[in-house]
PDB file of C-alpha atoms in Angstrom:
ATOM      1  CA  UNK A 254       0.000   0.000   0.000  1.00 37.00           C
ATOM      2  CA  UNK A 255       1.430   3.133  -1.267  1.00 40.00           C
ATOM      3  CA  UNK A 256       0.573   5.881   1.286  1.00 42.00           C
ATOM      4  CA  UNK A 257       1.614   9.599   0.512  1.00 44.00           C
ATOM      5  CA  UNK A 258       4.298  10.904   3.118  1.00 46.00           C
ATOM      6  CA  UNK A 259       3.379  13.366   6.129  1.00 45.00           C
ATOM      7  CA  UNK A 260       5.625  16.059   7.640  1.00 44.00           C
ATOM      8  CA  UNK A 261       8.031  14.822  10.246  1.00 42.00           C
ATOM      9  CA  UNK A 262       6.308  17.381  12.736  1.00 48.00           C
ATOM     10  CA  UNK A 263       2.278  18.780  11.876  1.00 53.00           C
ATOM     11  CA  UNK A 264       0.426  20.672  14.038  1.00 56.00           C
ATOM     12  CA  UNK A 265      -3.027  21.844  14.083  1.00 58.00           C
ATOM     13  CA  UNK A 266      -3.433  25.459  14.001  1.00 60.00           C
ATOM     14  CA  UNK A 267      -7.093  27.292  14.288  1.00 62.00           C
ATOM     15  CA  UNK A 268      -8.121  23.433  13.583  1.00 61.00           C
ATOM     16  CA  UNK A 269      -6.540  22.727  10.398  1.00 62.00           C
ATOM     17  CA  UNK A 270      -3.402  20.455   9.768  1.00 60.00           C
ATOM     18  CA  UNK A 271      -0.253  22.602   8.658  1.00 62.00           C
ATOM     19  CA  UNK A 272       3.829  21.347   8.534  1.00 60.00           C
ATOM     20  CA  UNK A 273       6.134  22.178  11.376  1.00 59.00           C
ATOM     21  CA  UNK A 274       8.856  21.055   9.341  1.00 61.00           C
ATOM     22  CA  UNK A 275      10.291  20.089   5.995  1.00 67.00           C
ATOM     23  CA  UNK A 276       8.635  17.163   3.894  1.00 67.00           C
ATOM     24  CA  UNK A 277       9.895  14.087   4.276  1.00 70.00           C
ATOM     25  CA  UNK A 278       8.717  11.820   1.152  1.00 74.00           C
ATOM     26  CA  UNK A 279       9.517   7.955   1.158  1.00 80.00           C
ATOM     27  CA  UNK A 280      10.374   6.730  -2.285  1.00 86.00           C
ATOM     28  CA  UNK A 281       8.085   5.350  -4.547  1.00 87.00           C
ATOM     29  CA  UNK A 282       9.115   2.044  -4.268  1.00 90.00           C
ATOM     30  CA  UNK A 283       8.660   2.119  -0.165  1.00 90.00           C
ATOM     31  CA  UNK A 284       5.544   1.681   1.700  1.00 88.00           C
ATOM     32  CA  UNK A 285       4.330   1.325   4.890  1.00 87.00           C
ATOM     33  CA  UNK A 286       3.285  -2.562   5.507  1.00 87.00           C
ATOM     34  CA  UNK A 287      -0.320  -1.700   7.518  1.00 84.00           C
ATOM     35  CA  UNK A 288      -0.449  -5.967   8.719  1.00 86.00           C
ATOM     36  CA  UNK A 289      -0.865  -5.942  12.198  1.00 86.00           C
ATOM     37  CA  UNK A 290       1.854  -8.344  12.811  1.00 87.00           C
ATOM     38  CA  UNK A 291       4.494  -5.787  10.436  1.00 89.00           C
ATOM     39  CA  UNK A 292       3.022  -2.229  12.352  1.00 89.00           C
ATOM     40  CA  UNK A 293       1.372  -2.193  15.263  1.00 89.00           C
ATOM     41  CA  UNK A 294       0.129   1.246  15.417  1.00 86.00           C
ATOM     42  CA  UNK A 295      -2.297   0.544  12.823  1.00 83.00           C
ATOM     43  CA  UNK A 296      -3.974  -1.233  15.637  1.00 79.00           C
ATOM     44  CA  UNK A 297      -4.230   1.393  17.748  1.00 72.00           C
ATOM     45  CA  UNK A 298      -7.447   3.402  16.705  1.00 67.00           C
ATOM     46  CA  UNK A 299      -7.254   6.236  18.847  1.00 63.00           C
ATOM     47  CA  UNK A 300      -4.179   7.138  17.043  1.00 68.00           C
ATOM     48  CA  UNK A 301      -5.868   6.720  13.762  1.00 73.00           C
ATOM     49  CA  UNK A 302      -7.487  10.090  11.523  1.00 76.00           C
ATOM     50  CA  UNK A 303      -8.073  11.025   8.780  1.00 79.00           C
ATOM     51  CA  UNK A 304      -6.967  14.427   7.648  1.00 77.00           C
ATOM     52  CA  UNK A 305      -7.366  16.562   4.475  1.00 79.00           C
ATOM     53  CA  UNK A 306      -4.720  19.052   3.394  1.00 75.00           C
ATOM     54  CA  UNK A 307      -3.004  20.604   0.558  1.00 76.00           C
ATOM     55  CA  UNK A 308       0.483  20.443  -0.597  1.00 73.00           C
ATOM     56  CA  UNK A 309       2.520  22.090  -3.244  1.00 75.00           C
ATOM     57  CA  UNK A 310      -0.846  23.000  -5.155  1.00 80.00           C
ATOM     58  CA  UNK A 311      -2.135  19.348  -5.044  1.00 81.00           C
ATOM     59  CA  UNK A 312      -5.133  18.639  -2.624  1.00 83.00           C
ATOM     60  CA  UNK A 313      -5.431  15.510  -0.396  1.00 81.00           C
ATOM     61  CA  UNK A 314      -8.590  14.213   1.406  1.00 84.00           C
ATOM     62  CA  UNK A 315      -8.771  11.584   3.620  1.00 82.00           C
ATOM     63  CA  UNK A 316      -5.443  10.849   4.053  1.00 78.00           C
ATOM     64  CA  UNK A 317      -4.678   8.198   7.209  1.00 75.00           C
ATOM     65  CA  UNK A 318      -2.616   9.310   9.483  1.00 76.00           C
ATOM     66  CA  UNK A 319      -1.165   8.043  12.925  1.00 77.00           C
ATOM     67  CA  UNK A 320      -0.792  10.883  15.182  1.00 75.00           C
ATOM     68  CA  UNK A 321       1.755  10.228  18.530  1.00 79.00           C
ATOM     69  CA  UNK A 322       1.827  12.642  20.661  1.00 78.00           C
ATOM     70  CA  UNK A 323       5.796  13.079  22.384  1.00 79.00           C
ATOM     71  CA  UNK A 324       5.138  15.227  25.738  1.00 81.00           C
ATOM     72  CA  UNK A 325       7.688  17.609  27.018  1.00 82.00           C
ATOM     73  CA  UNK A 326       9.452  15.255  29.095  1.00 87.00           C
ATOM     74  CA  UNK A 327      10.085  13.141  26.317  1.00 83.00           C
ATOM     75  CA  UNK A 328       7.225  10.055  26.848  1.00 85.00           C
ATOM     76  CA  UNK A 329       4.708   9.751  25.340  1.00 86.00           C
ATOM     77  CA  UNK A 330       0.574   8.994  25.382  1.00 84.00           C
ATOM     78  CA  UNK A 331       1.029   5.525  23.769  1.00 85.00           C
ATOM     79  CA  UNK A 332       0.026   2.618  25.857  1.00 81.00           C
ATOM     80  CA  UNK A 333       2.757   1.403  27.451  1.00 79.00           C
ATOM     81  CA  UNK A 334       1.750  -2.144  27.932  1.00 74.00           C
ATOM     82  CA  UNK A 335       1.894  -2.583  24.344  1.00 76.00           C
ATOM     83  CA  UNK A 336       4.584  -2.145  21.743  1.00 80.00           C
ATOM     84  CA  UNK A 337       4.418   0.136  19.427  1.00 89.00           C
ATOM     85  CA  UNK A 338       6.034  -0.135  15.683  1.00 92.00           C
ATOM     86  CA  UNK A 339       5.586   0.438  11.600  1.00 91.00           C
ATOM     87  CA  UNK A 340       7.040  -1.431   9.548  1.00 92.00           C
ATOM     88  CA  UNK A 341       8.742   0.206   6.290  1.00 92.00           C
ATOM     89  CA  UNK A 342       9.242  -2.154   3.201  1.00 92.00           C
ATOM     90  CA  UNK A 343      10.214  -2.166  -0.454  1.00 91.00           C
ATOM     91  CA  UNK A 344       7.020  -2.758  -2.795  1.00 88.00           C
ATOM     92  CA  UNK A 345       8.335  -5.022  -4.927  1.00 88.00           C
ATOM     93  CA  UNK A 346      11.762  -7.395  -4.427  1.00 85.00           C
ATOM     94  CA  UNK A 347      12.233 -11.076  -2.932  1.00 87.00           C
ATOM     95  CA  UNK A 348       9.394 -12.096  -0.273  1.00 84.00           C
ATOM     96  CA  UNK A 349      10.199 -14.338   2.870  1.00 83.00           C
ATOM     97  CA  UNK A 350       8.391 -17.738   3.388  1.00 83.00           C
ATOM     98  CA  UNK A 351       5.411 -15.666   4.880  1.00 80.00           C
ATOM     99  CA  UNK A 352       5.022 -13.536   1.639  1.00 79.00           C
ATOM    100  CA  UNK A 353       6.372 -10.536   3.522  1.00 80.00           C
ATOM    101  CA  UNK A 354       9.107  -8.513   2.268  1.00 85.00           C
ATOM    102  CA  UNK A 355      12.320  -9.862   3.138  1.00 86.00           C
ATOM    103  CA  UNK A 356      14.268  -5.928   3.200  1.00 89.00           C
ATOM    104  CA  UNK A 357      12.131  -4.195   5.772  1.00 92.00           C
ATOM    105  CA  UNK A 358      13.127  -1.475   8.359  1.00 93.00           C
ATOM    106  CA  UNK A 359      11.086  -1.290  11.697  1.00 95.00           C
ATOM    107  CA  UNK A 360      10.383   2.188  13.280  1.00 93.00           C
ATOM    108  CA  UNK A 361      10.576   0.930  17.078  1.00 93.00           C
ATOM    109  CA  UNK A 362       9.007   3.604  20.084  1.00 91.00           C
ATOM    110  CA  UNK A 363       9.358   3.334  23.678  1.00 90.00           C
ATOM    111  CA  UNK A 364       6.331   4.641  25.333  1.00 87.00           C
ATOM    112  CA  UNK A 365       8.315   5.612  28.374  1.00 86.00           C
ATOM    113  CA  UNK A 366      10.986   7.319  26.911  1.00 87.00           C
ATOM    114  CA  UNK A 367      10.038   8.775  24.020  1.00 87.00           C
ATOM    115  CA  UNK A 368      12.968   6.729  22.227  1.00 89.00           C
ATOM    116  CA  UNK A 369      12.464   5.465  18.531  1.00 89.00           C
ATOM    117  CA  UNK A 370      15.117   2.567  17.280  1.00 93.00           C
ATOM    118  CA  UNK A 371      15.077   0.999  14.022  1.00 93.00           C
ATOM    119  CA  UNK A 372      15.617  -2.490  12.991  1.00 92.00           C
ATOM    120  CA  UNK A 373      16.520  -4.431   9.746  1.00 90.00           C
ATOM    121  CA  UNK A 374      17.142  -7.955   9.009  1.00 79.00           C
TER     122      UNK A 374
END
């Protein structure tokens, strides 16, 4: 599932979404693997909206989006009895015995600390 790319920091200002930073675009041939097992944030529906905004002239609606919220202190509001991880992969390219992509690069966060590590095989 191709899934355009978000800012690395939005905020919502007088209640619509705008960029607190650059763009950051994956390339075409990445996407976000939205399997349970592969990312599970997509599990997590209070982190789950949809938002609408427009970007370099072009206008998106209804684009999914995972919102985390990182408090001052450096945790965050994700439940911390769970963890909590997307799962980046190539679109196309050699598939493991499950049919999942065998290059991959987890997004790891620890609720408590705020801390994001990645992982490849």
């Amino acid at each position: 599932m191709r899934v355009p790319s978000l800012p690395q920091e939005t905020w919502v200002k007088n209640g619509a979404w705008s960029p607190g930073s650059k763009w950051v675009e994956l390339p075409d041939n990445v996407g976000l693997n939205t399997d349970l097992s592969r990312s599970s944030l997509m599990g997590t529906n209070t982190l789950l909206t949809n938002i609408s905004f427009t970007r370099a002239g072009t206008n998106f609606s209804n684009i999914r989006m995972i919102g985390i919220t990182f408090l001052p202190d450096g945790t965050t509001l994700l439940p911390s009895a769970s963890s909590s991880y997307l799962t980046l992969e190539p679109l196309q390219g050699p598939k493991d015995g499950s049919g999942n992509s065998a290059n991959w690069l987890c997004v790891v966060i620890n609720p408590a600390t705020g801390r994001a590590e990645t992982y490849r095989p």
